[in-house]
Amino acid sequence: MTEFRGKPAYRQLAETLRRRIESGEIPNGAALPSAAELMSEFGVSSTVVKNGISLLRGDGLVVGHQGKAVFAQYPPDVPVPPWATPVIDAARDLADLVQKITEGGPVEFGKAQRALEAWRAAGEQLPESLRTPAES
């Protein structure tokens, strides 16, 4: 990258391409510039390009086809992990209950208890890496 902005070059490259994809400058389904073109435009190595594209792939913003190119994919196609839906549903139920409490409305004890149980059960389905607090 021609300018140091406090972030690794591959992240800067990914952010620039992300903006281009989200703005439509690189339309959905269109091929991204080749690795050689990106290396030339940004003044970076092939490793920087590969790592930047890898970030976009992880976010579902691009899809590669072996021997062809890497194509923009917007909106991103990110698969929902199986544990996410129960967590989201339980969080919504708890948020509704908290809203009722803050508004001074009546809260049915049984409904509150079921919502809390659903939240705890959903938490048990999370991958271990998400259940264990990160160490500093």
GROMACS .gro file of N, CA and C in nm:
model
  408
    1MET      N    1   0.086  -0.117   0.000
    1MET     CA    2   0.000   0.000   0.000
    1MET      C    3   0.091   0.123   0.000
    2THR      N    4   0.049   0.222  -0.066
    2THR     CA    5   0.132   0.341  -0.077
    2THR      C    6   0.126   0.427   0.048
    3GLU      N    7   0.031   0.399   0.135
    3GLU     CA    8   0.013   0.483   0.252
    3GLU      C    9  -0.008   0.395   0.375
    4PHE      N   10   0.065   0.423   0.484
    4PHE     CA   11   0.047   0.346   0.606
    4PHE      C   12  -0.063   0.411   0.690
    5ARG      N   13  -0.166   0.332   0.720
    5ARG     CA   14  -0.279   0.385   0.796
    5ARG      C   15  -0.298   0.311   0.929
    6GLY      N   16  -0.191   0.247   0.978
    6GLY     CA   17  -0.200   0.180   1.106
    6GLY      C   18  -0.261   0.041   1.101
    7LYS      N   19  -0.293  -0.006   0.982
    7LYS     CA   20  -0.350  -0.140   0.965
    7LYS      C   21  -0.263  -0.216   0.868
    8PRO      N   22  -0.261  -0.350   0.882
    8PRO     CA   23  -0.185  -0.428   0.785
    8PRO      C   24  -0.237  -0.403   0.643
    9ALA      N   25  -0.147  -0.414   0.548
    9ALA     CA   26  -0.180  -0.385   0.408
    9ALA      C   27  -0.295  -0.473   0.357
   10TYR      N   28  -0.298  -0.600   0.398
   10TYR     CA   29  -0.404  -0.688   0.348
   10TYR      C   30  -0.541  -0.644   0.398
   11ARG      N   31  -0.546  -0.587   0.520
   11ARG     CA   32  -0.674  -0.536   0.572
   11ARG      C   33  -0.715  -0.410   0.496
   12GLN      N   34  -0.620  -0.324   0.464
   12GLN     CA   35  -0.650  -0.204   0.388
   12GLN      C   36  -0.703  -0.240   0.249
   13LEU      N   37  -0.638  -0.338   0.187
   13LEU     CA   38  -0.683  -0.384   0.056
   13LEU      C   39  -0.824  -0.440   0.065
   14ALA      N   40  -0.850  -0.523   0.166
   14ALA     CA   41  -0.983  -0.582   0.183
   14ALA      C   42  -1.088  -0.474   0.206
   15GLU      N   43  -1.056  -0.373   0.287
   15GLU     CA   44  -1.152  -0.265   0.313
   15GLU      C   45  -1.185  -0.187   0.186
   16THR      N   46  -1.083  -0.161   0.105
   16THR     CA   47  -1.106  -0.088  -0.019
   16THR      C   48  -1.194  -0.169  -0.113
   17LEU      N   49  -1.164  -0.298  -0.128
   17LEU     CA   50  -1.246  -0.383  -0.214
   17LEU      C   51  -1.387  -0.398  -0.158
   18ARG      N   52  -1.398  -0.407  -0.025
   18ARG     CA   53  -1.531  -0.416   0.039
   18ARG      C   54  -1.615  -0.294   0.003
   19ARG      N   55  -1.556  -0.175   0.013
   19ARG     CA   56  -1.629  -0.052  -0.021
   19ARG      C   57  -1.672  -0.054  -0.168
   20ARG      N   58  -1.585  -0.101  -0.254
   20ARG     CA   59  -1.617  -0.106  -0.397
   20ARG      C   60  -1.733  -0.204  -0.424
   21ILE      N   61  -1.732  -0.316  -0.353
   21ILE     CA   62  -1.839  -0.415  -0.372
   21ILE      C   63  -1.970  -0.362  -0.315
   22GLU      N   64  -1.966  -0.309  -0.192
   22GLU     CA   65  -2.089  -0.261  -0.127
   22GLU      C   66  -2.149  -0.142  -0.200
   23SER      N   67  -2.065  -0.059  -0.263
   23SER     CA   68  -2.115   0.060  -0.334
   23SER      C   69  -2.167   0.026  -0.473
   24GLY      N   70  -2.133  -0.094  -0.521
   24GLY     CA   71  -2.173  -0.132  -0.656
   24GLY      C   72  -2.070  -0.098  -0.761
   25GLU      N   73  -1.960  -0.035  -0.720
   25GLU     CA   74  -1.853  -0.008  -0.816
   25GLU      C   75  -1.804  -0.139  -0.878
   26ILE      N   76  -1.799  -0.244  -0.794
   26ILE     CA   77  -1.778  -0.380  -0.845
   26ILE      C   78  -1.913  -0.448  -0.823
   27PRO      N   79  -1.994  -0.464  -0.928
   27PRO     CA   80  -2.130  -0.516  -0.913
   27PRO      C   81  -2.134  -0.663  -0.871
   28ASN      N   82  -2.247  -0.702  -0.813
   28ASN     CA   83  -2.269  -0.841  -0.777
   28ASN      C   84  -2.249  -0.929  -0.899
   29GLY      N   85  -2.167  -1.034  -0.882
   29GLY     CA   86  -2.142  -1.127  -0.991
   29GLY      C   87  -2.026  -1.090  -1.081
   30ALA      N   88  -1.975  -0.969  -1.068
   30ALA     CA   89  -1.864  -0.925  -1.153
   30ALA      C   90  -1.732  -0.978  -1.098
   31ALA      N   91  -1.639  -1.004  -1.187
   31ALA     CA   92  -1.507  -1.049  -1.147
   31ALA      C   93  -1.429  -0.934  -1.085
   32LEU      N   94  -1.357  -0.964  -0.979
   32LEU     CA   95  -1.265  -0.866  -0.921
   32LEU      C   96  -1.146  -0.855  -1.015
   33PRO      N   97  -1.069  -0.747  -1.002
   33PRO     CA   98  -0.946  -0.740  -1.081
   33PRO      C   99  -0.857  -0.860  -1.048
   34SER      N  100  -0.773  -0.899  -1.142
   34SER     CA  101  -0.684  -1.012  -1.119
   34SER      C  102  -0.584  -0.980  -1.009
   35ALA      N  103  -0.520  -1.083  -0.957
   35ALA     CA  104  -0.419  -1.063  -0.853
   35ALA      C  105  -0.309  -0.970  -0.903
   36ALA      N  106  -0.267  -0.990  -1.028
   36ALA     CA  107  -0.162  -0.905  -1.085
   36ALA      C  108  -0.208  -0.759  -1.091
   37GLU      N  109  -0.333  -0.737  -1.131
   37GLU     CA  110  -0.386  -0.600  -1.137
   37GLU      C  111  -0.393  -0.538  -0.998
   38LEU      N  112  -0.435  -0.616  -0.898
   38LEU     CA  113  -0.442  -0.564  -0.762
   38LEU      C  114  -0.303  -0.535  -0.707
   39MET      N  115  -0.208  -0.623  -0.736
   39MET     CA  116  -0.070  -0.600  -0.692
   39MET      C  117  -0.016  -0.470  -0.750
   40SER      N  118  -0.044  -0.446  -0.877
   40SER     CA  119   0.002  -0.324  -0.944
   40SER      C  120  -0.069  -0.200  -0.889
   41GLU      N  121  -0.202  -0.208  -0.877
   41GLU     CA  122  -0.279  -0.092  -0.830
   41GLU      C  123  -0.241  -0.050  -0.689
   42PHE      N  124  -0.223  -0.149  -0.599
   42PHE     CA  125  -0.199  -0.117  -0.458
   42PHE      C  126  -0.051  -0.122  -0.420
   43GLY      N  127   0.034  -0.168  -0.511
   43GLY     CA  128   0.176  -0.175  -0.481
   43GLY      C  129   0.207  -0.274  -0.370
   44VAL      N  130   0.145  -0.392  -0.376
   44VAL     CA  131   0.161  -0.492  -0.271
   44VAL      C  132   0.204  -0.625  -0.333
   45SER      N  133   0.236  -0.719  -0.245
   45SER     CA  134   0.277  -0.853  -0.289
   45SER      C  135   0.157  -0.943  -0.312
   46SER      N  136   0.183  -1.058  -0.373
   46SER     CA  137   0.076  -1.155  -0.395
   46SER      C  138   0.021  -1.208  -0.263
   47THR      N  139   0.104  -1.216  -0.161
   47THR     CA  140   0.058  -1.262  -0.029
   47THR      C  141  -0.043  -1.165   0.029
   48VAL      N  142  -0.019  -1.036   0.015
   48VAL     CA  143  -0.113  -0.934   0.064
   48VAL      C  144  -0.246  -0.949  -0.009
   49VAL      N  145  -0.241  -0.968  -0.140
   49VAL     CA  146  -0.364  -0.984  -0.219
   49VAL      C  147  -0.438  -1.109  -0.173
   50LYS      N  148  -0.368  -1.220  -0.161
   50LYS     CA  149  -0.432  -1.345  -0.119
   50LYS      C  150  -0.497  -1.331   0.019
   51ASN      N  151  -0.427  -1.269   0.113
   51ASN     CA  152  -0.482  -1.252   0.247
   51ASN      C  153  -0.601  -1.157   0.249
   52GLY      N  154  -0.596  -1.053   0.169
   52GLY     CA  155  -0.709  -0.959   0.161
   52GLY      C  156  -0.832  -1.026   0.102
   53ILE      N  157  -0.813  -1.102  -0.004
   53ILE     CA  158  -0.925  -1.174  -0.067
   53ILE      C  159  -0.981  -1.278   0.030
   54SER      N  160  -0.893  -1.340   0.107
   54SER     CA  161  -0.936  -1.440   0.205
   54SER      C  162  -1.030  -1.378   0.310
   55LEU      N  163  -1.000  -1.256   0.352
   55LEU     CA  164  -1.090  -1.187   0.447
   55LEU      C  165  -1.228  -1.167   0.385
   56LEU      N  166  -1.230  -1.123   0.260
   56LEU     CA  167  -1.357  -1.101   0.192
   56LEU      C  168  -1.433  -1.232   0.172
   57ARG      N  169  -1.361  -1.339   0.143
   57ARG     CA  170  -1.424  -1.470   0.127
   57ARG      C  171  -1.488  -1.513   0.259
   58GLY      N  172  -1.416  -1.493   0.370
   58GLY     CA  173  -1.469  -1.528   0.501
   58GLY      C  174  -1.594  -1.450   0.537
   59ASP      N  175  -1.608  -1.329   0.485
   59ASP     CA  176  -1.726  -1.247   0.511
   59ASP      C  177  -1.837  -1.272   0.409
   60GLY      N  178  -1.812  -1.364   0.315
   60GLY     CA  179  -1.914  -1.398   0.217
   60GLY      C  180  -1.930  -1.296   0.105
   61LEU      N  181  -1.834  -1.204   0.092
   61LEU     CA  182  -1.844  -1.099  -0.009
   61LEU      C  183  -1.788  -1.138  -0.145
   62VAL      N  184  -1.710  -1.245  -0.150
   62VAL     CA  185  -1.657  -1.293  -0.277
   62VAL      C  186  -1.663  -1.445  -0.280
   63VAL      N  187  -1.665  -1.497  -0.400
   63VAL     CA  188  -1.659  -1.641  -0.421
   63VAL      C  189  -1.562  -1.665  -0.536
   64GLY      N  190  -1.474  -1.762  -0.516
   64GLY     CA  191  -1.376  -1.792  -0.619
   64GLY      C  192  -1.412  -1.917  -0.696
   65HIS      N  193  -1.377  -1.918  -0.822
   65HIS     CA  194  -1.395  -2.035  -0.907
   65HIS      C  195  -1.259  -2.072  -0.961
   66GLN      N  196  -1.212  -2.190  -0.922
   66GLN     CA  197  -1.079  -2.237  -0.960
   66GLN      C  198  -1.053  -2.219  -1.109
   67GLY      N  199  -0.943  -2.155  -1.142
   67GLY     CA  200  -0.906  -2.138  -1.282
   67GLY      C  201  -0.979  -2.026  -1.353
   68LYS      N  202  -1.070  -1.961  -1.286
   68LYS     CA  203  -1.145  -1.852  -1.350
   68LYS      C  204  -1.111  -1.721  -1.284
   69ALA      N  205  -1.185  -1.683  -1.181
   69ALA     CA  206  -1.164  -1.555  -1.115
   69ALA      C  207  -1.231  -1.558  -0.979
   70VAL      N  208  -1.221  -1.446  -0.912
   70VAL     CA  209  -1.293  -1.424  -0.786
   70VAL      C  210  -1.404  -1.325  -0.818
   71PHE      N  211  -1.526  -1.357  -0.776
   71PHE     CA  212  -1.642  -1.277  -0.813
   71PHE      C  213  -1.706  -1.213  -0.690
   72ALA      N  214  -1.755  -1.089  -0.709
   72ALA     CA  215  -1.825  -1.018  -0.602
   72ALA      C  216  -1.956  -1.089  -0.571
   73GLN      N  217  -1.993  -1.085  -0.445
   73GLN     CA  218  -2.117  -1.147  -0.401
   73GLN      C  219  -2.181  -1.053  -0.299
   74TYR      N  220  -2.272  -0.967  -0.347
   74TYR     CA  221  -2.335  -0.871  -0.257
   74TYR      C  222  -2.483  -0.862  -0.287
   75PRO      N  223  -2.568  -0.879  -0.188
   75PRO     CA  224  -2.533  -0.895  -0.047
   75PRO      C  225  -2.460  -1.026  -0.023
   76PRO      N  226  -2.380  -1.030   0.083
   76PRO     CA  227  -2.299  -1.148   0.108
   76PRO      C  228  -2.383  -1.272   0.136
   77ASP      N  229  -2.329  -1.384   0.097
   77ASP     CA  230  -2.395  -1.512   0.120
   77ASP      C  231  -2.321  -1.581   0.233
   78VAL      N  232  -2.369  -1.560   0.354
   78VAL     CA  233  -2.305  -1.617   0.472
   78VAL      C  234  -2.400  -1.718   0.533
   79PRO      N  235  -2.357  -1.845   0.539
   79PRO     CA  236  -2.444  -1.946   0.597
   79PRO      C  237  -2.467  -1.920   0.746
   80VAL      N  238  -2.588  -1.944   0.791
   80VAL     CA  239  -2.622  -1.925   0.932
   80VAL      C  240  -2.586  -2.052   1.007
   81PRO      N  241  -2.499  -2.043   1.108
   81PRO     CA  242  -2.465  -2.164   1.182
   81PRO      C  243  -2.587  -2.217   1.257
   82PRO      N  244  -2.594  -2.349   1.280
   82PRO     CA  245  -2.713  -2.408   1.340
   82PRO      C  246  -2.746  -2.356   1.479
   83TRP      N  247  -2.648  -2.307   1.552
   83TRP     CA  248  -2.672  -2.258   1.687
   83TRP      C  249  -2.726  -2.115   1.688
   84ALA      N  250  -2.718  -2.042   1.576
   84ALA     CA  251  -2.753  -1.900   1.576
   84ALA      C  252  -2.902  -1.873   1.592
   85THR      N  253  -2.987  -1.949   1.524
   85THR     CA  254  -3.131  -1.921   1.529
   85THR      C  255  -3.187  -1.935   1.670
   86PRO      N  256  -3.156  -2.043   1.745
   86PRO     CA  257  -3.207  -2.050   1.883
   86PRO      C  258  -3.158  -1.935   1.971
   87VAL      N  259  -3.034  -1.892   1.951
   87VAL     CA  260  -2.981  -1.782   2.030
   87VAL      C  261  -3.056  -1.653   1.997
   88ILE      N  262  -3.079  -1.628   1.870
   88ILE     CA  263  -3.150  -1.507   1.827
   88ILE      C  264  -3.293  -1.508   1.878
   89ASP      N  265  -3.362  -1.621   1.865
   89ASP     CA  266  -3.500  -1.632   1.912
   89ASP      C  267  -3.509  -1.608   2.063
   90ALA      N  268  -3.418  -1.671   2.139
   90ALA     CA  269  -3.419  -1.655   2.284
   90ALA      C  270  -3.387  -1.511   2.324
   91ALA      N  271  -3.294  -1.449   2.253
   91ALA     CA  272  -3.258  -1.310   2.283
   91ALA      C  273  -3.376  -1.217   2.257
   92ARG      N  274  -3.451  -1.242   2.150
   92ARG     CA  275  -3.569  -1.159   2.121
   92ARG      C  276  -3.675  -1.174   2.231
   93ASP      N  277  -3.697  -1.298   2.275
   93ASP     CA  278  -3.795  -1.320   2.382
   93ASP      C  279  -3.754  -1.247   2.509
   94LEU      N  280  -3.626  -1.255   2.544
   94LEU     CA  281  -3.578  -1.185   2.664
   94LEU      C  282  -3.586  -1.034   2.646
   95ALA      N  283  -3.555  -0.985   2.528
   95ALA     CA  284  -3.564  -0.841   2.502
   95ALA      C  285  -3.708  -0.792   2.517
   96ASP      N  286  -3.804  -0.872   2.469
   96ASP     CA  287  -3.945  -0.836   2.484
   96ASP      C  288  -3.984  -0.827   2.631
   97LEU      N  289  -3.936  -0.922   2.710
   97LEU     CA  290  -3.966  -0.921   2.853
   97LEU      C  291  -3.904  -0.800   2.923
   98VAL      N  292  -3.779  -0.771   2.890
   98VAL     CA  293  -3.713  -0.655   2.950
   98VAL      C  294  -3.787  -0.527   2.911
   99GLN      N  295  -3.832  -0.519   2.787
   99GLN     CA  296  -3.908  -0.402   2.742
   99GLN      C  297  -4.034  -0.386   2.826
  100LYS      N  298  -4.107  -0.496   2.849
  100LYS     CA  299  -4.228  -0.490   2.931
  100LYS      C  300  -4.196  -0.443   3.072
  101ILE      N  301  -4.088  -0.494   3.128
  101ILE     CA  302  -4.048  -0.455   3.264
  101ILE      C  303  -4.016  -0.307   3.269
  102THR      N  304  -3.941  -0.257   3.172
  102THR     CA  305  -3.903  -0.115   3.173
  102THR      C  306  -4.023  -0.023   3.153
  103GLU      N  307  -4.126  -0.075   3.085
  103GLU     CA  308  -4.248   0.004   3.065
  103GLU      C  309  -4.345  -0.011   3.181
  104GLY      N  310  -4.309  -0.094   3.277
  104GLY     CA  311  -4.395  -0.114   3.394
  104GLY      C  312  -4.513  -0.206   3.368
  105GLY      N  313  -4.509  -0.279   3.259
  105GLY     CA  314  -4.619  -0.369   3.224
  105GLY      C  315  -4.611  -0.500   3.301
  106PRO      N  316  -4.720  -0.576   3.300
  106PRO     CA  317  -4.721  -0.704   3.372
  106PRO      C  318  -4.637  -0.808   3.296
  107VAL      N  319  -4.566  -0.889   3.371
  107VAL     CA  320  -4.486  -0.994   3.313
  107VAL      C  321  -4.529  -1.126   3.375
  108GLU      N  322  -4.570  -1.217   3.289
  108GLU     CA  323  -4.613  -1.349   3.336
  108GLU      C  324  -4.488  -1.427   3.380
  109PHE      N  325  -4.490  -1.475   3.505
  109PHE     CA  326  -4.375  -1.546   3.561
  109PHE      C  327  -4.337  -1.667   3.476
  110GLY      N  328  -4.433  -1.747   3.437
  110GLY     CA  329  -4.405  -1.867   3.359
  110GLY      C  330  -4.340  -1.835   3.226
  111LYS      N  331  -4.387  -1.728   3.162
  111LYS     CA  332  -4.329  -1.688   3.033
  111LYS      C  333  -4.184  -1.642   3.052
  112ALA      N  334  -4.160  -1.569   3.158
  112ALA     CA  335  -4.025  -1.522   3.187
  112ALA      C  336  -3.933  -1.640   3.216
  113GLN      N  337  -3.983  -1.736   3.291
  113GLN     CA  338  -3.903  -1.853   3.324
  113GLN      C  339  -3.870  -1.934   3.198
  114ARG      N  340  -3.966  -1.950   3.109
  114ARG     CA  341  -3.942  -2.024   2.984
  114ARG      C  342  -3.841  -1.952   2.894
  115ALA      N  343  -3.852  -1.820   2.891
  115ALA     CA  344  -3.757  -1.742   2.810
  115ALA      C  345  -3.615  -1.757   2.863
  116LEU      N  346  -3.602  -1.754   2.994
  116LEU     CA  347  -3.469  -1.769   3.054
  116LEU      C  348  -3.414  -1.910   3.029
  117GLU      N  349  -3.499  -2.010   3.041
  117GLU     CA  350  -3.457  -2.149   3.013
  117GLU      C  351  -3.415  -2.165   2.867
  118ALA      N  352  -3.490  -2.103   2.776
  118ALA     CA  353  -3.456  -2.111   2.634
  118ALA      C  354  -3.321  -2.044   2.608
  119TRP      N  355  -3.296  -1.932   2.675
  119TRP     CA  356  -3.169  -1.862   2.660
  119TRP      C  357  -3.053  -1.950   2.707
  120ARG      N  358  -3.070  -2.011   2.824
  120ARG     CA  359  -2.965  -2.098   2.877
  120ARG      C  360  -2.943  -2.220   2.788
  121ALA      N  361  -3.051  -2.280   2.739
  121ALA     CA  362  -3.039  -2.396   2.651
  121ALA      C  363  -2.968  -2.358   2.522
  122ALA      N  364  -3.001  -2.242   2.467
  122ALA     CA  365  -2.935  -2.196   2.344
  122ALA      C  366  -2.786  -2.175   2.369
  123GLY      N  367  -2.754  -2.120   2.485
  123GLY     CA  368  -2.614  -2.099   2.520
  123GLY      C  369  -2.536  -2.228   2.528
  124GLU      N  370  -2.601  -2.335   2.570
  124GLU     CA  371  -2.536  -2.466   2.578
  124GLU      C  372  -2.505  -2.522   2.439
  125GLN      N  373  -2.574  -2.474   2.336
  125GLN     CA  374  -2.552  -2.522   2.200
  125GLN      C  375  -2.441  -2.446   2.128
  126LEU      N  376  -2.392  -2.339   2.191
  126LEU     CA  377  -2.285  -2.261   2.129
  126LEU      C  378  -2.158  -2.343   2.120
  127PRO      N  379  -2.077  -2.319   2.017
  127PRO     CA  380  -1.946  -2.384   2.011
  127PRO      C  381  -1.865  -2.347   2.135
  128GLU      N  382  -1.780  -2.436   2.177
  128GLU     CA  383  -1.699  -2.415   2.298
  128GLU      C  384  -1.623  -2.283   2.293
  129SER      N  385  -1.573  -2.247   2.175
  129SER     CA  386  -1.494  -2.123   2.163
  129SER      C  387  -1.577  -2.000   2.195
  130LEU      N  388  -1.710  -2.008   2.181
  130LEU     CA  389  -1.794  -1.893   2.212
  130LEU      C  390  -1.846  -1.897   2.356
  131ARG      N  391  -1.842  -2.014   2.418
  131ARG     CA  392  -1.889  -2.024   2.557
  131ARG      C  393  -1.781  -1.990   2.657
  132THR      N  394  -1.656  -2.007   2.618
  132THR     CA  395  -1.545  -1.983   2.709
  132THR      C  396  -1.495  -1.840   2.690
  133PRO      N  397  -1.493  -1.762   2.797
  133PRO     CA  398  -1.443  -1.624   2.783
  133PRO      C  399  -1.298  -1.623   2.736
  134ALA      N  400  -1.268  -1.529   2.650
  134ALA     CA  401  -1.130  -1.514   2.600
  134ALA      C  402  -1.041  -1.466   2.712
  135GLU      N  403  -0.920  -1.521   2.717
  135GLU     CA  404  -0.824  -1.477   2.818
  135GLU      C  405  -0.750  -1.356   2.767
  136SER      N  406  -0.722  -1.263   2.856
  136SER     CA  407  -0.650  -1.142   2.817
  136SER      C  408  -0.502  -1.165   2.818
   0.00000   0.00000   0.00000
